Structure formats: C-alpha cells, structure tokens
Amino acid sequence: MTKETANRLFQYRKANGYSQEELAAQIGVSRQAISKWERGESSPDTDNLITLAKLYDITIDELINGTDEVHKSTTTGSQSSSEESTNNETADKEDSDKKVSFVNGIHVHDGKDKVDISFSGIHIETKNGESVHIGSRGVEVDGIGEDYIFKRDDSKHLWFHAILPAAVIIAYLIIGFTFDKGWALGWLLIFLIPIIESFIAAVKTKNPSAFAYPVLVVTVYLTVGMFMSIWHPTWIMFLTIPIYYIIADALKPKKDNQN
C-alpha cells in the first residue's frame, strides 16, 4: 500500500469521527489491523475495502486513489446505521459536556484528545492521530509516518526479564501478608515491570520514546487515587502523555530522525 493510500485511510477515519478501536469494532477487524493499514504496513482485503467504502459513502476507487478533499459521510443508510449515527452524536455531545466519565472505566474526552482506561487496556489518541495503546500486546505508540513500539529483546538478558517479575510478585506477597489492605493496594507494584524495563530500553537506545511514560502516569494516578482518594483533577495528567512524546521526538538523535 502506498503512503498516500494509508494517509487517506487515516483521514477518512478521523473525518468520520472514529477512533481505531471504534472502526475496528465497526468492520470486524482488530485495532492492530487498522493501525497497520494507516502506517502502510499492510493493506485491507477486498471485503474490508468494500465495507470501508460503504461506511464512508464513497467508492473504492475514491478510497484508494481519490484526490478530492476527504469528507464525512452524510448518507443515513439503513435504520440501524441512522440509529448508530444518532448514538454516536449523542455520545459525542455527552463527552463534550461531561469530559470525564467513570462508566466501565475512566474516560477523558476533551473534544480533541481521548483517554480511555478499561479492562481492555489504556488507550490515548490525539487530534493529530498520534496514539498510545497499552494492553496484552505491550506498549504501542503510533504516529503519522512514524511508529514507536516498546518491545522486549528476549534474545538478551533473559535472566533479568525473569527476575524482575519474580521480585515484584514476592514483594506483593510480602506486602499482602504484612500490611492491612496490602492485597488491595500492593498490586500497583506490577506497573514497575514495564516502567523499569522501558526505562532501561530508553537509556540503552538513547530514545526517550521507548520509555513507557503512559504506564508511569497511570501508576501515579492510581496510587494517588487509591491512597489519598484524590481522583479529580489528577486525571489531567493523562493529557501530558502526547506532550511527552512530542518532546521525546524532539530530543531524539538526528540520525534516528533520518532513518
């Protein structure tokens, strides 16, 4: 897939108000698949292209090769599509009014950036398309034209990857058996694993973007909330995540930016 086509897939998604997760659920693929399409690493198959074209009310040729300005779909379609559009508009209005929701997780939408924390993981998206996703696949930071993904190098220092989680579990057990509410609060130690490993990776590669800053923010937020019962307005710290990666990108060695 060409870079231009990948950019158009991204632009049409944003123009129609979908996050990567929402679009993935809409057409029945994974969020990772959407992310790869928009980075040009893979291409949607014919069925997915047809589905996307119908969703955006355009032709497949316009989706792939079109040169006109990207626009939002105005076709109401079936009743279910109309109802879904109404629901999306209502949800957008509620988000713009409430800005913060604690239903099925923690959700912060300021009309431009989105922060969602739930059992599926932590997901942050900015109005410019940068996104941070923390889940079972690890920590992913995606940007337009660039992609930062924190990965563990399992070919080296395997002993460290084994000892660190073991040490955290032992510490959790000690806290659980020793202190009142230790079982309820001690699990926060688990966040130390990605924080420490990503910090080491960032130092070794001299790339601040490799540091799992979103995990650090979540850890601080939950620690302050659970120990001090201060949940608001500490959620604002989530909005520093895009800022961190903008600064981290600026601090990258020039040779990395040229690759």
Tab-separated table of C-alpha atoms in Angstrom:
chain	number	residue	atom	x	y	z
A	1	MET	CA	0.000	0.000	0.000
A	2	THR	CA	1.258	3.466	-0.888
A	3	LYS	CA	1.804	6.122	1.742
A	4	GLU	CA	-0.895	8.270	0.089
A	5	THR	CA	-3.484	5.496	0.399
A	6	ALA	CA	-2.524	4.851	4.006
A	7	ASN	CA	-2.933	8.560	4.762
A	8	ARG	CA	-6.364	8.576	3.108
A	9	LEU	CA	-7.495	5.671	5.286
A	10	PHE	CA	-6.368	7.660	8.312
A	11	GLN	CA	-8.001	10.876	7.094
A	12	TYR	CA	-11.349	9.231	6.343
A	13	ARG	CA	-11.403	7.567	9.761
A	14	LYS	CA	-10.728	10.856	11.545
A	15	ALA	CA	-13.154	12.804	9.329
A	16	ASN	CA	-15.933	10.389	10.293
A	17	GLY	CA	-15.121	10.575	13.988
A	18	TYR	CA	-13.930	7.019	14.580
A	19	SER	CA	-11.123	6.001	16.878
A	20	GLN	CA	-9.073	2.999	15.739
A	21	GLU	CA	-10.892	0.798	18.242
A	22	GLU	CA	-14.333	2.045	17.164
A	23	LEU	CA	-13.600	1.491	13.468
A	24	ALA	CA	-12.165	-1.960	14.170
A	25	ALA	CA	-15.351	-2.935	16.007
A	26	GLN	CA	-17.475	-1.445	13.220
A	27	ILE	CA	-15.942	-3.531	10.416
A	28	GLY	CA	-14.952	-6.601	12.426
A	29	VAL	CA	-11.139	-6.453	12.487
A	30	SER	CA	-8.539	-5.848	15.191
A	31	ARG	CA	-7.288	-2.413	16.193
A	32	GLN	CA	-3.797	-3.545	15.240
A	33	ALA	CA	-5.030	-4.179	11.680
A	34	ILE	CA	-6.368	-0.617	11.426
A	35	SER	CA	-3.071	0.717	12.766
A	36	LYS	CA	-1.055	-1.289	10.207
A	37	TRP	CA	-3.248	-0.080	7.332
A	38	GLU	CA	-2.743	3.537	8.332
A	39	ARG	CA	1.021	3.038	8.620
A	40	GLY	CA	1.155	1.346	5.229
A	41	GLU	CA	2.481	-1.914	6.669
A	42	SER	CA	-0.411	-3.962	5.264
A	43	SER	CA	-3.459	-3.486	3.063
A	44	PRO	CA	-7.159	-4.180	3.666
A	45	ASP	CA	-8.511	-7.079	1.645
A	46	THR	CA	-11.307	-6.586	-0.899
A	47	ASP	CA	-14.098	-7.262	1.600
A	48	ASN	CA	-12.693	-4.714	4.036
A	49	LEU	CA	-12.263	-2.127	1.279
A	50	ILE	CA	-15.912	-2.606	0.266
A	51	THR	CA	-17.015	-2.262	3.881
A	52	LEU	CA	-14.939	0.883	4.395
A	53	ALA	CA	-16.209	2.458	1.168
A	54	LYS	CA	-19.823	1.811	2.180
A	55	LEU	CA	-19.183	3.131	5.662
A	56	TYR	CA	-17.695	6.369	4.323
A	57	ASP	CA	-20.249	6.629	1.454
A	58	ILE	CA	-17.589	6.677	-1.261
A	59	THR	CA	-16.354	4.350	-3.990
A	60	ILE	CA	-13.420	2.011	-3.533
A	61	ASP	CA	-11.522	3.984	-6.180
A	62	GLU	CA	-12.069	7.199	-4.220
A	63	LEU	CA	-10.887	5.477	-1.062
A	64	ILE	CA	-7.676	4.220	-2.674
A	65	ASN	CA	-6.844	6.731	-5.395
A	66	GLY	CA	-9.144	9.699	-4.794
A	67	THR	CA	-7.714	13.196	-4.855
A	68	ASP	CA	-10.774	15.114	-3.661
A	69	GLU	CA	-10.895	16.577	-0.196
A	70	VAL	CA	-11.808	13.979	2.396
A	71	HIS	CA	-15.347	14.478	3.670
A	72	LYS	CA	-17.608	12.987	6.291
A	73	SER	CA	-20.267	10.546	5.170
A	74	THR	CA	-23.748	12.109	5.011
A	75	THR	CA	-25.722	9.019	3.921
A	76	THR	CA	-28.123	7.806	6.573
A	77	GLY	CA	-28.186	4.264	5.178
A	78	SER	CA	-30.288	1.706	6.986
A	79	GLN	CA	-32.246	2.382	10.149
A	80	SER	CA	-29.548	0.749	12.242
A	81	SER	CA	-26.924	2.985	10.653
A	82	SER	CA	-29.088	6.012	11.367
A	83	GLU	CA	-29.586	4.945	14.955
A	84	GLU	CA	-25.883	4.274	15.351
A	85	SER	CA	-25.082	7.721	13.931
A	86	THR	CA	-27.550	9.264	16.375
A	87	ASN	CA	-25.992	7.331	19.219
A	88	ASN	CA	-22.533	8.466	18.172
A	89	GLU	CA	-23.669	12.097	18.024
A	90	THR	CA	-25.291	11.754	21.437
A	91	ALA	CA	-22.153	10.160	22.838
A	92	ASP	CA	-20.029	12.944	21.346
A	93	LYS	CA	-22.289	15.554	22.921
A	94	GLU	CA	-22.129	13.804	26.275
A	95	ASP	CA	-18.356	13.617	26.001
A	96	SER	CA	-18.111	17.314	25.192
A	97	ASP	CA	-20.409	18.143	28.110
A	98	LYS	CA	-19.072	15.758	30.730
A	99	LYS	CA	-15.498	15.455	29.511
A	100	VAL	CA	-14.845	12.871	32.244
A	101	SER	CA	-16.729	9.587	32.654
A	102	PHE	CA	-16.209	6.722	35.097
A	103	VAL	CA	-18.643	4.299	33.416
A	104	ASN	CA	-16.931	0.955	32.660
A	105	GLY	CA	-13.545	2.516	33.291
A	106	ILE	CA	-12.088	6.004	33.145
A	107	HIS	CA	-12.754	8.080	30.039
A	108	VAL	CA	-11.464	11.591	29.397
A	109	HIS	CA	-12.572	13.218	26.126
A	110	ASP	CA	-11.938	16.936	25.706
A	111	GLY	CA	-13.205	17.138	22.124
A	112	LYS	CA	-9.705	16.839	20.721
A	113	ASP	CA	-7.847	14.145	22.639
A	114	LYS	CA	-9.183	10.912	24.099
A	115	VAL	CA	-8.012	8.906	27.107
A	116	ASP	CA	-9.765	5.601	27.825
A	117	ILE	CA	-8.843	3.206	30.624
A	118	SER	CA	-10.735	-0.073	30.893
A	119	PHE	CA	-10.204	-3.816	31.169
A	120	SER	CA	-9.068	-3.854	27.525
A	121	GLY	CA	-6.130	-1.600	28.435
A	122	ILE	CA	-5.192	2.063	28.230
A	123	HIS	CA	-5.808	3.947	25.007
A	124	ILE	CA	-4.873	7.556	24.242
A	125	GLU	CA	-5.497	9.305	20.908
A	126	THR	CA	-4.716	12.896	19.961
A	127	LYS	CA	-6.466	15.047	17.377
A	128	ASN	CA	-3.376	14.746	15.146
A	129	GLY	CA	-3.548	10.975	15.008
A	130	GLU	CA	-0.849	10.056	17.499
A	131	SER	CA	-1.977	7.260	19.781
A	132	VAL	CA	-0.756	5.248	22.742
A	133	HIS	CA	-2.134	1.786	23.466
A	134	ILE	CA	-1.231	-0.336	26.463
A	135	GLY	CA	-2.636	-3.840	26.546
A	136	SER	CA	-1.826	-7.507	26.291
A	137	ARG	CA	0.460	-6.811	23.296
A	138	GLY	CA	2.615	-4.400	25.280
A	139	VAL	CA	3.017	-0.660	24.812
A	140	GLU	CA	2.479	0.846	21.361
A	141	VAL	CA	2.940	4.474	20.414
A	142	ASP	CA	1.795	5.241	16.880
A	143	GLY	CA	2.305	8.455	14.952
A	144	ILE	CA	1.723	9.689	11.431
A	145	GLY	CA	4.633	8.455	9.346
A	146	GLU	CA	6.457	7.158	12.430
A	147	ASP	CA	5.902	4.305	14.799
A	148	TYR	CA	7.396	3.780	18.225
A	149	ILE	CA	6.805	0.397	19.779
A	150	PHE	CA	8.381	-0.670	23.033
A	151	LYS	CA	9.391	-4.298	22.757
A	152	ARG	CA	11.436	-6.510	24.999
A	153	ASP	CA	14.545	-8.014	23.446
A	154	ASP	CA	14.096	-11.620	24.518
A	155	SER	CA	17.359	-12.701	22.927
A	156	LYS	CA	19.393	-10.948	25.624
A	157	HIS	CA	19.240	-10.651	29.376
A	158	LEU	CA	16.534	-13.295	29.732
A	159	TRP	CA	17.506	-13.649	33.374
A	160	PHE	CA	16.507	-10.037	34.013
A	161	HIS	CA	13.090	-10.473	32.409
A	162	ALA	CA	12.533	-13.446	34.706
A	163	ILE	CA	13.942	-11.958	37.925
A	164	LEU	CA	12.123	-8.626	37.753
A	165	PRO	CA	8.567	-10.079	37.618
A	166	ALA	CA	9.523	-12.655	40.270
A	167	ALA	CA	10.833	-9.906	42.566
A	168	VAL	CA	7.633	-7.891	42.080
A	169	ILE	CA	5.458	-10.908	42.887
A	170	ILE	CA	7.487	-11.686	46.013
A	171	ALA	CA	7.211	-8.056	47.139
A	172	TYR	CA	3.443	-8.175	46.542
A	173	LEU	CA	3.110	-11.332	48.635
A	174	ILE	CA	5.128	-9.805	51.462
A	175	ILE	CA	3.010	-6.634	51.416
A	176	GLY	CA	-0.190	-8.653	51.215
A	177	PHE	CA	0.614	-10.808	54.237
A	178	THR	CA	2.156	-7.973	56.252
A	179	PHE	CA	0.025	-4.857	55.861
A	180	ASP	CA	-3.648	-4.118	56.192
A	181	LYS	CA	-5.203	-3.730	52.718
A	182	GLY	CA	-1.903	-4.950	51.309
A	183	TRP	CA	-3.660	-7.274	48.870
A	184	ALA	CA	-5.934	-4.500	47.640
A	185	LEU	CA	-3.199	-1.929	47.084
A	186	GLY	CA	0.014	-3.868	46.607
A	187	TRP	CA	-0.869	-4.960	43.061
A	188	LEU	CA	0.228	-1.489	41.901
A	189	LEU	CA	3.769	-2.876	42.083
A	190	ILE	CA	3.044	-4.760	38.854
A	191	PHE	CA	3.357	-1.478	36.961
A	192	LEU	CA	7.032	-1.394	37.940
A	193	ILE	CA	7.779	-4.134	35.413
A	194	PRO	CA	7.058	-2.149	32.204
A	195	ILE	CA	8.288	1.078	33.810
A	196	ILE	CA	11.714	-0.338	34.705
A	197	GLU	CA	12.154	-2.331	31.503
A	198	SER	CA	11.137	0.533	29.237
A	199	PHE	CA	13.367	2.952	31.168
A	200	ILE	CA	16.347	0.653	30.602
A	201	ALA	CA	15.420	0.347	26.909
A	202	ALA	CA	15.179	4.139	26.606
A	203	VAL	CA	18.587	4.620	28.215
A	204	LYS	CA	20.244	1.934	26.076
A	205	THR	CA	18.797	3.203	22.814
A	206	LYS	CA	19.027	6.890	23.840
A	207	ASN	CA	15.427	7.153	22.682
A	208	PRO	CA	13.028	8.734	25.232
A	209	SER	CA	10.087	7.461	23.192
A	210	ALA	CA	10.909	3.917	24.281
A	211	PHE	CA	10.036	4.791	27.883
A	212	ALA	CA	6.526	3.689	28.884
A	213	TYR	CA	5.518	7.126	30.121
A	214	PRO	CA	1.771	6.339	29.912
A	215	VAL	CA	2.287	3.460	32.359
A	216	LEU	CA	4.056	5.841	34.757
A	217	VAL	CA	1.152	8.293	34.505
A	218	VAL	CA	-1.382	5.544	35.208
A	219	THR	CA	0.674	4.321	38.161
A	220	VAL	CA	0.869	7.805	39.700
A	221	TYR	CA	-2.833	8.422	39.049
A	222	LEU	CA	-3.950	5.145	40.649
A	223	THR	CA	-1.525	5.489	43.568
A	224	VAL	CA	-2.722	8.999	44.423
A	225	GLY	CA	-6.332	7.967	43.961
A	226	MET	CA	-6.208	4.764	45.978
A	227	PHE	CA	-4.017	6.022	48.809
A	228	MET	CA	-5.248	9.615	49.062
A	229	SER	CA	-8.707	9.327	47.429
A	230	ILE	CA	-7.861	12.160	45.028
A	231	TRP	CA	-9.249	11.251	41.608
A	232	HIS	CA	-10.082	14.744	40.400
A	233	PRO	CA	-8.477	16.797	38.934
A	234	THR	CA	-5.453	14.459	38.826
A	235	TRP	CA	-6.846	12.907	35.616
A	236	ILE	CA	-5.433	15.967	33.839
A	237	MET	CA	-2.002	14.306	33.987
A	238	PHE	CA	-3.152	11.983	31.178
A	239	LEU	CA	-3.128	14.966	28.835
A	240	THR	CA	0.631	15.246	29.379
A	241	ILE	CA	1.169	11.956	27.507
A	242	PRO	CA	1.036	13.425	23.971
A	243	ILE	CA	3.190	16.319	25.176
A	244	TYR	CA	5.795	13.885	26.484
A	245	TYR	CA	6.096	12.130	23.129
A	246	ILE	CA	6.306	15.408	21.243
A	247	ILE	CA	9.227	16.429	23.473
A	248	ALA	CA	10.741	12.937	23.281
A	249	ASP	CA	10.608	13.059	19.491
A	250	ALA	CA	12.369	16.419	19.511
A	251	LEU	CA	15.111	15.030	21.746
A	252	LYS	CA	15.818	12.008	19.553
A	253	PRO	CA	19.288	11.890	17.971
A	254	LYS	CA	19.294	13.332	14.467
A	255	LYS	CA	20.460	10.072	12.964
A	256	ASP	CA	17.278	8.414	14.238
A	257	ASN	CA	15.098	11.049	12.624
A	258	GLN	CA	16.780	10.452	9.277
A	259	ASN	CA	16.112	6.708	9.295
